[in-house]
PDB file of C-alpha atoms in Angstrom:
ATOM      1  CA  MET A   1     114.868 107.147 126.315  1.00  0.00           C
ATOM      2  CA  PRO A   2     114.656 104.551 123.651  1.00  0.00           C
ATOM      3  CA  ARG A   3     113.471 105.367 119.991  1.00  0.00           C
ATOM      4  CA  ILE A   4     109.570 104.075 119.824  1.00  0.00           C
ATOM      5  CA  ILE A   5     110.384 101.398 117.011  1.00  0.00           C
ATOM      6  CA  ASP A   6     112.772  99.855 119.489  1.00  0.00           C
ATOM      7  CA  LYS A   7     110.173  99.545 122.388  1.00  0.00           C
ATOM      8  CA  ILE A   8     107.622  98.383 119.414  1.00  0.00           C
ATOM      9  CA  ARG A   9     109.865  95.403 118.438  1.00  0.00           C
ATOM     10  CA  ALA A  10     109.984  94.537 122.181  1.00  0.00           C
ATOM     11  CA  VAL A  11     106.364  94.549 121.941  1.00  0.00           C
ATOM     12  CA  GLN A  12     106.435  92.088 119.116  1.00  0.00           C
ATOM     13  CA  TYR A  13     109.009  89.880 120.230  1.00  0.00           C
ATOM     14  CA  GLU A  14     106.476  89.575 123.411  1.00  0.00           C
ATOM     15  CA  ARG A  15     103.835  88.864 121.372  1.00  0.00           C
ATOM     16  CA  SER A  16     105.644  86.340 119.162  1.00  0.00           C
ATOM     17  CA  ALA A  17     106.763  84.553 122.237  1.00  0.00           C
ATOM     18  CA  ALA A  18     103.710  84.429 124.023  1.00  0.00           C
ATOM     19  CA  THR A  19     101.870  81.197 125.240  1.00  0.00           C
ATOM     20  CA  SER A  20      97.789  80.664 123.805  1.00  0.00           C
ATOM     21  CA  ASP A  21      97.330  80.040 127.708  1.00  0.00           C
ATOM     22  CA  ALA A  22      97.868  84.006 128.238  1.00  0.00           C
ATOM     23  CA  ASP A  23      95.575  85.010 131.388  1.00  0.00           C
ATOM     24  CA  VAL A  24      92.749  87.275 130.227  1.00  0.00           C
ATOM     25  CA  ALA A  25      90.085  88.890 132.189  1.00  0.00           C
ATOM     26  CA  SER A  26      88.205  87.115 134.639  1.00  0.00           C
ATOM     27  CA  ASP A  27      84.557  88.357 133.694  1.00  0.00           C
ATOM     28  CA  ALA A  28      82.785  86.045 131.198  1.00  0.00           C
ATOM     29  CA  SER A  29      81.712  88.594 128.826  1.00  0.00           C
ATOM     30  CA  ASN A  30      85.122  89.941 128.416  1.00  0.00           C
ATOM     31  CA  GLU A  31      86.738  86.696 128.320  1.00  0.00           C
ATOM     32  CA  ALA A  32      84.524  85.930 125.459  1.00  0.00           C
ATOM     33  CA  LYS A  33      85.275  89.081 123.355  1.00  0.00           C
ATOM     34  CA  ASN A  34      89.221  88.743 124.375  1.00  0.00           C
ATOM     35  CA  ALA A  35      89.100  84.950 123.583  1.00  0.00           C
ATOM     36  CA  MET A  36      91.236  85.699 120.099  1.00  0.00           C
ATOM     37  CA  ILE A  37      93.465  88.244 121.193  1.00  0.00           C
ATOM     38  CA  GLN A  38      97.063  87.911 122.010  1.00  0.00           C
ATOM     39  CA  PRO A  39      99.160  89.535 124.634  1.00  0.00           C
ATOM     40  CA  GLY A  40     101.453  91.707 124.342  1.00  0.00           C
ATOM     41  CA  TRP A  41     100.234  94.867 122.286  1.00  0.00           C
ATOM     42  CA  HIS A  42     100.410  98.601 122.753  1.00  0.00           C
ATOM     43  CA  TYR A  43      98.351 101.714 122.780  1.00  0.00           C
ATOM     44  CA  SER A  44      99.361 105.388 122.987  1.00  0.00           C
ATOM     45  CA  PHE A  45      98.027 108.529 122.903  1.00  0.00           C
ATOM     46  CA  GLU A  46      97.609 112.143 120.595  1.00  0.00           C
ATOM     47  CA  PHE A  47      97.241 115.087 122.065  1.00  0.00           C
ATOM     48  CA  PHE A  48      96.622 118.883 120.987  1.00  0.00           C
ATOM     49  CA  PRO A  49      98.147 122.298 122.055  1.00  0.00           C
ATOM     50  CA  PRO A  50      95.602 123.933 123.849  1.00  0.00           C
ATOM     51  CA  LYS A  51      95.435 127.758 122.713  1.00  0.00           C
ATOM     52  CA  THR A  52      95.277 129.017 126.801  1.00  0.00           C
ATOM     53  CA  GLU A  53      97.545 128.820 129.586  1.00  0.00           C
ATOM     54  CA  ALA A  54      94.381 127.645 131.673  1.00  0.00           C
ATOM     55  CA  GLY A  55      94.278 124.548 129.091  1.00  0.00           C
ATOM     56  CA  LEU A  56      98.120 124.292 129.307  1.00  0.00           C
ATOM     57  CA  ASP A  57      98.390 123.787 132.674  1.00  0.00           C
ATOM     58  CA  ASN A  58      94.957 121.379 132.403  1.00  0.00           C
ATOM     59  CA  LEU A  59      96.918 119.092 129.629  1.00  0.00           C
ATOM     60  CA  LEU A  60      99.998 118.691 131.578  1.00  0.00           C
ATOM     61  CA  THR A  61      98.135 117.486 134.519  1.00  0.00           C
ATOM     62  CA  ARG A  62      96.324 115.037 132.028  1.00  0.00           C
ATOM     63  CA  ILE A  63      99.654 113.997 130.427  1.00  0.00           C
ATOM     64  CA  ASP A  64     100.963 113.374 134.153  1.00  0.00           C
ATOM     65  CA  ARG A  65      98.030 110.959 134.929  1.00  0.00           C
ATOM     66  CA  MET A  66      97.110 109.544 131.752  1.00  0.00           C
ATOM     67  CA  SER A  67     101.030 108.360 131.609  1.00  0.00           C
ATOM     68  CA  ARG A  68     100.928 107.102 135.117  1.00  0.00           C
ATOM     69  CA  ARG A  69      97.910 105.277 135.358  1.00  0.00           C
ATOM     70  CA  LEU A  70      97.654 103.679 131.672  1.00  0.00           C
ATOM     71  CA  ASN A  71     101.208 103.582 131.026  1.00  0.00           C
ATOM     72  CA  PRO A  72     100.932 104.356 127.299  1.00  0.00           C
ATOM     73  CA  LEU A  73     104.132 103.170 124.912  1.00  0.00           C
ATOM     74  CA  PHE A  74     104.300 106.610 123.970  1.00  0.00           C
ATOM     75  CA  VAL A  75     102.289 110.105 123.325  1.00  0.00           C
ATOM     76  CA  SER A  76     102.505 112.083 120.453  1.00  0.00           C
ATOM     77  CA  ILE A  77     102.302 115.992 120.290  1.00  0.00           C
ATOM     78  CA  THR A  78     100.684 117.606 117.223  1.00  0.00           C
ATOM     79  CA  TRP A  79     101.824 120.630 115.280  1.00  0.00           C
ATOM     80  CA  GLY A  80      99.872 123.669 114.315  1.00  0.00           C
ATOM     81  CA  ALA A  81      99.277 124.654 110.727  1.00  0.00           C
ATOM     82  CA  ASN A  82     102.263 125.999 109.596  1.00  0.00           C
ATOM     83  CA  GLY A  83     104.085 126.061 112.945  1.00  0.00           C
ATOM     84  CA  SER A  84     101.809 127.737 114.490  1.00  0.00           C
ATOM     85  CA  THR A  85     101.827 126.110 117.994  1.00  0.00           C
ATOM     86  CA  LEU A  86     105.697 125.678 117.604  1.00  0.00           C
ATOM     87  CA  SER A  87     106.613 127.298 121.241  1.00  0.00           C
ATOM     88  CA  ARG A  88     103.867 124.880 122.762  1.00  0.00           C
ATOM     89  CA  THR A  89     104.097 122.272 120.905  1.00  0.00           C
ATOM     90  CA  LEU A  90     107.931 121.653 122.287  1.00  0.00           C
ATOM     91  CA  ALA A  91     107.050 122.895 125.808  1.00  0.00           C
ATOM     92  CA  ILE A  92     104.325 120.120 126.033  1.00  0.00           C
ATOM     93  CA  ALA A  93     106.756 117.458 124.492  1.00  0.00           C
ATOM     94  CA  SER A  94     109.801 118.702 127.099  1.00  0.00           C
ATOM     95  CA  HIS A  95     107.412 118.291 130.171  1.00  0.00           C
ATOM     96  CA  ALA A  96     106.232 114.867 129.058  1.00  0.00           C
ATOM     97  CA  GLN A  97     109.558 113.197 128.312  1.00  0.00           C
ATOM     98  CA  ARG A  98     111.259 114.951 131.369  1.00  0.00           C
ATOM     99  CA  PHE A  99     108.345 115.064 133.853  1.00  0.00           C
ATOM    100  CA  ALA A 100     105.985 112.945 133.085  1.00  0.00           C
ATOM    101  CA  CYS A 101     108.727 109.955 132.009  1.00  0.00           C
ATOM    102  CA  VAL A 102     106.826 108.947 128.790  1.00  0.00           C
ATOM    103  CA  ASP A 103     108.570 108.684 125.471  1.00  0.00           C
ATOM    104  CA  VAL A 104     107.155 111.281 122.886  1.00  0.00           C
ATOM    105  CA  LEU A 105     106.580 111.453 119.372  1.00  0.00           C
ATOM    106  CA  LEU A 106     106.482 114.972 118.291  1.00  0.00           C
ATOM    107  CA  HIS A 107     105.193 115.914 115.267  1.00  0.00           C
ATOM    108  CA  LEU A 108     106.894 117.797 112.785  1.00  0.00           C
ATOM    109  CA  SER A 109     105.343 119.684 109.686  1.00  0.00           C
ATOM    110  CA  CYS A 110     107.676 121.142 106.880  1.00  0.00           C
ATOM    111  CA  THR A 111     105.160 123.261 105.370  1.00  0.00           C
ATOM    112  CA  GLY A 112     106.989 126.863 105.055  1.00  0.00           C
ATOM    113  CA  LEU A 113     110.214 125.997 107.025  1.00  0.00           C
ATOM    114  CA  THR A 114     113.940 126.248 105.950  1.00  0.00           C
ATOM    115  CA  ARG A 115     116.518 124.294 106.391  1.00  0.00           C
ATOM    116  CA  GLU A 116     117.546 126.402 109.619  1.00  0.00           C
ATOM    117  CA  GLN A 117     114.638 126.142 111.101  1.00  0.00           C
ATOM    118  CA  ILE A 118     114.145 122.079 111.336  1.00  0.00           C
ATOM    119  CA  VAL A 119     117.742 122.017 112.228  1.00  0.00           C
ATOM    120  CA  GLN A 120     116.874 124.210 115.450  1.00  0.00           C
ATOM    121  CA  ILE A 121     114.080 122.592 115.709  1.00  0.00           C
ATOM    122  CA  LEU A 122     115.742 119.403 115.858  1.00  0.00           C
ATOM    123  CA  ASN A 123     118.219 120.479 118.388  1.00  0.00           C
ATOM    124  CA  MET A 124     115.576 121.415 121.074  1.00  0.00           C
ATOM    125  CA  ALA A 125     113.746 118.067 120.448  1.00  0.00           C
ATOM    126  CA  LYS A 126     116.985 116.552 121.349  1.00  0.00           C
ATOM    127  CA  SER A 127     117.876 118.733 124.005  1.00  0.00           C
ATOM    128  CA  SER A 128     114.852 118.006 125.741  1.00  0.00           C
ATOM    129  CA  GLY A 129     115.329 113.960 125.516  1.00  0.00           C
ATOM    130  CA  VAL A 130     112.801 113.699 122.747  1.00  0.00           C
ATOM    131  CA  ARG A 131     113.895 110.705 120.596  1.00  0.00           C
ATOM    132  CA  ASN A 132     110.827 110.288 117.924  1.00  0.00           C
ATOM    133  CA  ILE A 133     109.623 112.304 115.288  1.00  0.00           C
ATOM    134  CA  LEU A 134     106.590 111.863 112.840  1.00  0.00           C
ATOM    135  CA  ALA A 135     107.737 113.608 109.731  1.00  0.00           C
ATOM    136  CA  LEU A 136     104.757 115.180 107.774  1.00  0.00           C
ATOM    137  CA  ARG A 137     104.222 117.898 105.002  1.00  0.00           C
ATOM    138  CA  GLY A 138     101.579 119.406 107.318  1.00  0.00           C
ATOM    139  CA  ASP A 139      98.492 121.685 106.331  1.00  0.00           C
ATOM    140  CA  PRO A 140      98.776 124.076 103.460  1.00  0.00           C
ATOM    141  CA  PRO A 141      99.359 127.453 104.104  1.00  0.00           C
ATOM    142  CA  PRO A 142      96.951 130.014 103.847  1.00  0.00           C
ATOM    143  CA  PRO A 143      94.852 130.936 102.329  1.00  0.00           C
ATOM    144  CA  LYS A 144      94.852 127.297 101.131  1.00  0.00           C
ATOM    145  CA  ARG A 145      92.121 124.978 102.551  1.00  0.00           C
ATOM    146  CA  ALA A 146      93.186 121.815 101.042  1.00  0.00           C
ATOM    147  CA  TRP A 147      96.698 120.493  99.513  1.00  0.00           C
ATOM    148  CA  LYS A 148      95.706 120.068  95.332  1.00  0.00           C
ATOM    149  CA  GLU A 149      97.629 117.119  93.561  1.00  0.00           C
ATOM    150  CA  GLY A 150     101.251 118.150  92.798  1.00  0.00           C
ATOM    151  CA  ASP A 151     101.386 120.526  95.720  1.00  0.00           C
ATOM    152  CA  VAL A 152     104.396 121.254  97.717  1.00  0.00           C
ATOM    153  CA  SER A 153     105.309 122.315 100.978  1.00  0.00           C
ATOM    154  CA  GLY A 154     106.636 125.816 100.177  1.00  0.00           C
ATOM    155  CA  GLY A 155     109.365 125.737 102.315  1.00  0.00           C
ATOM    156  CA  GLU A 156     113.031 123.880 101.883  1.00  0.00           C
ATOM    157  CA  CYS A 157     111.485 120.390 102.184  1.00  0.00           C
ATOM    158  CA  ASP A 158     109.188 119.903  99.463  1.00  0.00           C
ATOM    159  CA  ARG A 159     107.435 116.753 101.073  1.00  0.00           C
ATOM    160  CA  ALA A 160     107.510 114.630 104.277  1.00  0.00           C
ATOM    161  CA  ILE A 161     110.240 112.120 102.264  1.00  0.00           C
ATOM    162  CA  ASP A 162     112.596 115.615 102.098  1.00  0.00           C
ATOM    163  CA  LEU A 163     112.069 115.613 105.595  1.00  0.00           C
ATOM    164  CA  VAL A 164     112.970 112.150 106.576  1.00  0.00           C
ATOM    165  CA  LYS A 165     116.226 112.032 104.283  1.00  0.00           C
ATOM    166  CA  LEU A 166     117.049 115.553 106.236  1.00  0.00           C
ATOM    167  CA  ILE A 167     116.731 113.873 109.800  1.00  0.00           C
ATOM    168  CA  ARG A 168     118.806 110.868 108.880  1.00  0.00           C
ATOM    169  CA  SER A 169     121.214 112.848 107.435  1.00  0.00           C
ATOM    170  CA  LEU A 170     121.371 115.325 110.072  1.00  0.00           C
ATOM    171  CA  HIS A 171     121.042 112.897 113.054  1.00  0.00           C
ATOM    172  CA  GLY A 172     122.060 109.330 112.069  1.00  0.00           C
ATOM    173  CA  ASP A 173     119.660 106.874 113.832  1.00  0.00           C
ATOM    174  CA  TYR A 174     119.524 109.011 116.764  1.00  0.00           C
ATOM    175  CA  PHE A 175     115.947 110.285 116.004  1.00  0.00           C
ATOM    176  CA  GLY A 176     113.542 106.841 115.602  1.00  0.00           C
ATOM    177  CA  ILE A 177     111.182 108.197 112.418  1.00  0.00           C
ATOM    178  CA  GLY A 178     107.365 107.408 111.574  1.00  0.00           C
ATOM    179  CA  VAL A 179     105.402 108.857 108.816  1.00  0.00           C
ATOM    180  CA  ALA A 180     101.847 109.092 107.906  1.00  0.00           C
ATOM    181  CA  GLY A 181      99.373 106.743 105.990  1.00  0.00           C
ATOM    182  CA  HIS A 182      96.211 106.901 104.455  1.00  0.00           C
ATOM    183  CA  PRO A 183      93.971 103.782 104.397  1.00  0.00           C
ATOM    184  CA  GLU A 184      91.621 105.493 102.173  1.00  0.00           C
ATOM    185  CA  GLY A 185      93.922 107.623 100.157  1.00  0.00           C
ATOM    186  CA  HIS A 186      95.375 111.178 100.409  1.00  0.00           C
ATOM    187  CA  PRO A 187      92.814 113.518  98.681  1.00  0.00           C
ATOM    188  CA  SER A 188      95.610 115.319  97.042  1.00  0.00           C
ATOM    189  CA  SER A 189      97.413 112.207  95.846  1.00  0.00           C
ATOM    190  CA  PRO A 190      97.397 111.340  92.139  1.00  0.00           C
ATOM    191  CA  LYS A 191      95.501 108.260  91.333  1.00  0.00           C
ATOM    192  CA  CYS A 192      96.484 105.554  88.709  1.00  0.00           C
ATOM    193  CA  ASP A 193      94.896 105.185  85.276  1.00  0.00           C
ATOM    194  CA  ASP A 194      92.997 102.532  86.815  1.00  0.00           C
ATOM    195  CA  GLY A 195      91.279 104.904  89.888  1.00  0.00           C
ATOM    196  CA  THR A 196      93.879 103.052  92.203  1.00  0.00           C
ATOM    197  CA  THR A 197      96.264 104.616  95.128  1.00  0.00           C
ATOM    198  CA  SER A 198      99.239 102.276  93.842  1.00  0.00           C
ATOM    199  CA  LEU A 199     101.215 105.394  93.088  1.00  0.00           C
ATOM    200  CA  GLU A 200     100.361 106.744  96.740  1.00  0.00           C
ATOM    201  CA  MET A 201     101.941 103.682  98.257  1.00  0.00           C
ATOM    202  CA  GLN A 202     104.756 103.714  96.109  1.00  0.00           C
ATOM    203  CA  HIS A 203     105.699 107.050  97.990  1.00  0.00           C
ATOM    204  CA  LEU A 204     104.640 105.515 101.065  1.00  0.00           C
ATOM    205  CA  LYS A 205     107.621 103.009 100.478  1.00  0.00           C
ATOM    206  CA  ASP A 206     109.967 105.609  99.139  1.00  0.00           C
ATOM    207  CA  LYS A 207     109.585 107.243 102.656  1.00  0.00           C
ATOM    208  CA  ILE A 208     110.222 104.137 104.339  1.00  0.00           C
ATOM    209  CA  ASP A 209     113.210 103.089 102.311  1.00  0.00           C
ATOM    210  CA  ALA A 210     114.412 106.774 102.844  1.00  0.00           C
ATOM    211  CA  GLY A 211     115.039 105.805 106.569  1.00  0.00           C
ATOM    212  CA  ALA A 212     111.180 106.144 108.407  1.00  0.00           C
ATOM    213  CA  ASP A 213     110.948 103.155 110.792  1.00  0.00           C
ATOM    214  CA  PHE A 214     107.228 103.283 111.123  1.00  0.00           C
ATOM    215  CA  ILE A 215     103.576 104.302 109.799  1.00  0.00           C
ATOM    216  CA  ILE A 216     100.885 106.182 111.984  1.00  0.00           C
ATOM    217  CA  THR A 217      97.695 105.985 109.682  1.00  0.00           C
ATOM    218  CA  GLN A 218      95.080 108.614 109.641  1.00  0.00           C
ATOM    219  CA  PHE A 219      91.644 107.584 111.063  1.00  0.00           C
ATOM    220  CA  PHE A 220      89.183 105.417 110.007  1.00  0.00           C
ATOM    221  CA  TYR A 221      85.748 103.680 110.669  1.00  0.00           C
ATOM    222  CA  ASP A 222      85.813 100.955 108.193  1.00  0.00           C
ATOM    223  CA  VAL A 223      88.092  97.868 109.522  1.00  0.00           C
ATOM    224  CA  ASP A 224      88.072  95.976 106.266  1.00  0.00           C
ATOM    225  CA  ILE A 225      89.203  99.127 104.505  1.00  0.00           C
ATOM    226  CA  PHE A 226      92.485  99.283 107.199  1.00  0.00           C
ATOM    227  CA  LEU A 227      93.043  95.378 106.911  1.00  0.00           C
ATOM    228  CA  ASP A 228      93.395  95.762 103.079  1.00  0.00           C
ATOM    229  CA  TYR A 229      95.284  98.904 103.367  1.00  0.00           C
ATOM    230  CA  VAL A 230      98.003  96.666 105.535  1.00  0.00           C
ATOM    231  CA  LYS A 231      97.866  93.846 103.431  1.00  0.00           C
ATOM    232  CA  ARG A 232      99.091  96.145 100.445  1.00  0.00           C
ATOM    233  CA  CYS A 233     101.539  97.574 102.339  1.00  0.00           C
ATOM    234  CA  ARG A 234     103.075  94.395 103.038  1.00  0.00           C
ATOM    235  CA  LYS A 235     102.459  93.396  99.179  1.00  0.00           C
ATOM    236  CA  ILE A 236     104.242  96.075  98.178  1.00  0.00           C
ATOM    237  CA  GLY A 237     107.435  95.417 100.476  1.00  0.00           C
ATOM    238  CA  ILE A 238     106.427  97.876 103.437  1.00  0.00           C
ATOM    239  CA  THR A 239     107.408  95.293 106.475  1.00  0.00           C
ATOM    240  CA  CYS A 240     107.557  97.990 109.053  1.00  0.00           C
ATOM    241  CA  PRO A 241     104.895  98.212 112.072  1.00  0.00           C
ATOM    242  CA  VAL A 242     101.631 100.015 110.809  1.00  0.00           C
ATOM    243  CA  ILE A 243      99.913 101.302 113.424  1.00  0.00           C
ATOM    244  CA  PRO A 244      96.367 102.246 112.992  1.00  0.00           C
ATOM    245  CA  GLY A 245      94.875 105.764 114.482  1.00  0.00           C
ATOM    246  CA  ILE A 246      91.817 105.044 116.068  1.00  0.00           C
ATOM    247  CA  MET A 247      89.281 108.344 116.804  1.00  0.00           C
ATOM    248  CA  PRO A 248      86.850 107.474 118.837  1.00  0.00           C
ATOM    249  CA  ILE A 249      83.353 109.252 117.587  1.00  0.00           C
ATOM    250  CA  GLN A 250      82.782 112.350 120.017  1.00  0.00           C
ATOM    251  CA  SER A 251      79.520 114.020 118.509  1.00  0.00           C
ATOM    252  CA  PHE A 252      77.360 113.323 115.337  1.00  0.00           C
ATOM    253  CA  GLY A 253      78.017 116.588 113.748  1.00  0.00           C
ATOM    254  CA  SER A 254      81.766 116.202 114.194  1.00  0.00           C
ATOM    255  CA  LEU A 255      82.069 112.493 112.675  1.00  0.00           C
ATOM    256  CA  LEU A 256      79.944 113.895 109.551  1.00  0.00           C
ATOM    257  CA  LYS A 257      82.357 117.031 109.427  1.00  0.00           C
ATOM    258  CA  MET A 258      85.371 115.141 109.658  1.00  0.00           C
ATOM    259  CA  THR A 259      84.477 112.434 107.718  1.00  0.00           C
ATOM    260  CA  SER A 260      83.309 114.518 104.710  1.00  0.00           C
ATOM    261  CA  PHE A 261      86.866 116.518 105.078  1.00  0.00           C
ATOM    262  CA  CYS A 262      89.077 113.914 104.949  1.00  0.00           C
ATOM    263  CA  ASN A 263      86.942 111.793 102.625  1.00  0.00           C
ATOM    264  CA  ILE A 264      86.524 109.050 105.093  1.00  0.00           C
ATOM    265  CA  SER A 265      83.973 106.246 104.444  1.00  0.00           C
ATOM    266  CA  VAL A 266      81.661 105.503 107.527  1.00  0.00           C
ATOM    267  CA  PRO A 267      79.859 101.817 107.124  1.00  0.00           C
ATOM    268  CA  SER A 268      76.044 101.679 107.598  1.00  0.00           C
ATOM    269  CA  SER A 269      76.023  99.927 110.582  1.00  0.00           C
ATOM    270  CA  VAL A 270      78.089 102.609 112.386  1.00  0.00           C
ATOM    271  CA  VAL A 271      75.694 105.456 110.984  1.00  0.00           C
ATOM    272  CA  GLU A 272      72.445 103.631 111.876  1.00  0.00           C
ATOM    273  CA  ARG A 273      73.742 103.022 115.590  1.00  0.00           C
ATOM    274  CA  LEU A 274      74.458 106.646 115.948  1.00  0.00           C
ATOM    275  CA  GLU A 275      71.684 108.084 114.476  1.00  0.00           C
ATOM    276  CA  ARG A 276      69.325 107.096 117.115  1.00  0.00           C
ATOM    277  CA  VAL A 277      71.258 109.222 119.775  1.00  0.00           C
ATOM    278  CA  ARG A 278      72.615 111.503 117.317  1.00  0.00           C
ATOM    279  CA  HIS A 279      70.914 114.825 119.566  1.00  0.00           C
ATOM    280  CA  ASP A 280      72.650 113.212 122.529  1.00  0.00           C
ATOM    281  CA  ASP A 281      76.569 113.600 122.803  1.00  0.00           C
ATOM    282  CA  GLU A 282      76.885 111.457 125.948  1.00  0.00           C
ATOM    283  CA  ALA A 283      75.196 108.784 124.215  1.00  0.00           C
ATOM    284  CA  VAL A 284      76.810 109.268 121.032  1.00  0.00           C
ATOM    285  CA  LYS A 285      80.175 109.307 122.912  1.00  0.00           C
ATOM    286  CA  GLU A 286      79.439 105.965 124.984  1.00  0.00           C
ATOM    287  CA  ILE A 287      78.727 104.340 121.129  1.00  0.00           C
ATOM    288  CA  GLY A 288      81.144 106.092 119.742  1.00  0.00           C
ATOM    289  CA  CYS A 289      83.957 104.349 122.483  1.00  0.00           C
ATOM    290  CA  GLU A 290      81.880 100.753 121.935  1.00  0.00           C
ATOM    291  CA  ILE A 291      82.875 101.397 118.149  1.00  0.00           C
ATOM    292  CA  ALA A 292      86.173 101.990 118.550  1.00  0.00           C
ATOM    293  CA  ALA A 293      86.522  98.877 121.049  1.00  0.00           C
ATOM    294  CA  GLU A 294      85.002  96.190 118.799  1.00  0.00           C
ATOM    295  CA  MET A 295      87.376  97.937 116.171  1.00  0.00           C
ATOM    296  CA  CYS A 296      90.635  97.548 118.229  1.00  0.00           C
ATOM    297  CA  ARG A 297      89.525  93.674 118.928  1.00  0.00           C
ATOM    298  CA  ARG A 298      89.075  92.901 115.839  1.00  0.00           C
ATOM    299  CA  ILE A 299      92.049  94.131 114.089  1.00  0.00           C
ATOM    300  CA  LEU A 300      94.123  92.667 116.968  1.00  0.00           C
ATOM    301  CA  ALA A 301      92.566  89.107 116.959  1.00  0.00           C
ATOM    302  CA  GLU A 302      93.373  89.133 113.021  1.00  0.00           C
ATOM    303  CA  ARG A 303      95.565  86.204 111.970  1.00  0.00           C
ATOM    304  CA  SER A 304      97.982  86.218 108.702  1.00  0.00           C
ATOM    305  CA  SER A 305      96.274  84.566 106.163  1.00  0.00           C
ATOM    306  CA  SER A 306      97.827  80.866 105.099  1.00  0.00           C
ATOM    307  CA  ALA A 307      97.392  82.327 101.316  1.00  0.00           C
ATOM    308  CA  LEU A 308      99.676  85.039 101.987  1.00  0.00           C
ATOM    309  CA  GLU A 309     103.727  84.976 102.372  1.00  0.00           C
ATOM    310  CA  TYR A 310     103.485  88.225 104.602  1.00  0.00           C
ATOM    311  CA  ASP A 311     102.461  88.470 108.215  1.00  0.00           C
ATOM    312  CA  CYS A 312      99.584  91.497 108.564  1.00  0.00           C
ATOM    313  CA  SER A 313      99.002  91.432 112.152  1.00  0.00           C
ATOM    314  CA  VAL A 314      99.094  94.515 113.783  1.00  0.00           C
ATOM    315  CA  HIS A 315     100.308  95.199 117.482  1.00  0.00           C
ATOM    316  CA  GLY A 316      98.992  98.547 118.717  1.00  0.00           C
ATOM    317  CA  PHE A 317      96.941 101.569 118.381  1.00  0.00           C
ATOM    318  CA  HIS A 318      97.160 105.267 118.276  1.00  0.00           C
ATOM    319  CA  PHE A 319      93.912 107.369 120.045  1.00  0.00           C
TER     320      PHE A 319
END
């Protein structure tokens, strides 16, 4: 049961040691698309606890099947608002770790939790064999719909950095810890006088310095924004892995809703491809998968700029 960060480092070593004549798919079209992609990259999946018992059974079966057939580096199990899915989140995490034999990244939000509750949850995760935590502030407590600048969680850990520090103080290096990154800036983060998010970048670095091992970003659709984000991370001294969050588009309506709520920009080229079939969800899904694949290929093919003194390459994706 290794930590995710240790597995990521192994993949990075594999990639750095790979030769340029690595095998590629024999299909001519795939060969052209993958010509710039080095071997040695990883992918992982995120799952949401369902509300019904039937949904839970279906999800556990799906995790088992996907883990066997696709061999992801890990799966992550989300945490409902204000701990609303606590029992189901832990049950799914335990099943995946013990029976599906796939490493689990357990989301843990500190909103509204006491120190004693966090201690208990971490001990339960440890007893289930889970060795990886995604430390989050979480969703705002009701009746709030969104965080405002300066808001804290309302629990004994005000922010994600406090949760990172608590995990390290209680368990040392037992847990691998991930934190969230926002390529376009978190809506509630304070902006500098010039309108940039450099203060947020410093807060992110503080979380890494406090003991976090890697970053998983919020979803995005503009690859240029993500690549610039990685460069900004490296420039400020963040050297840990940055894993892009990829959300394939499921419907035109959900795209508009989610991107508006999260302040995510969508390139006009993406909108134009989808508008033609906006009322056909199956066609939207197909194009959405094509767009996600194109994003991944471009990110994997990105090379460190010779003009920079830091490595901006990315080695994996979280779907």
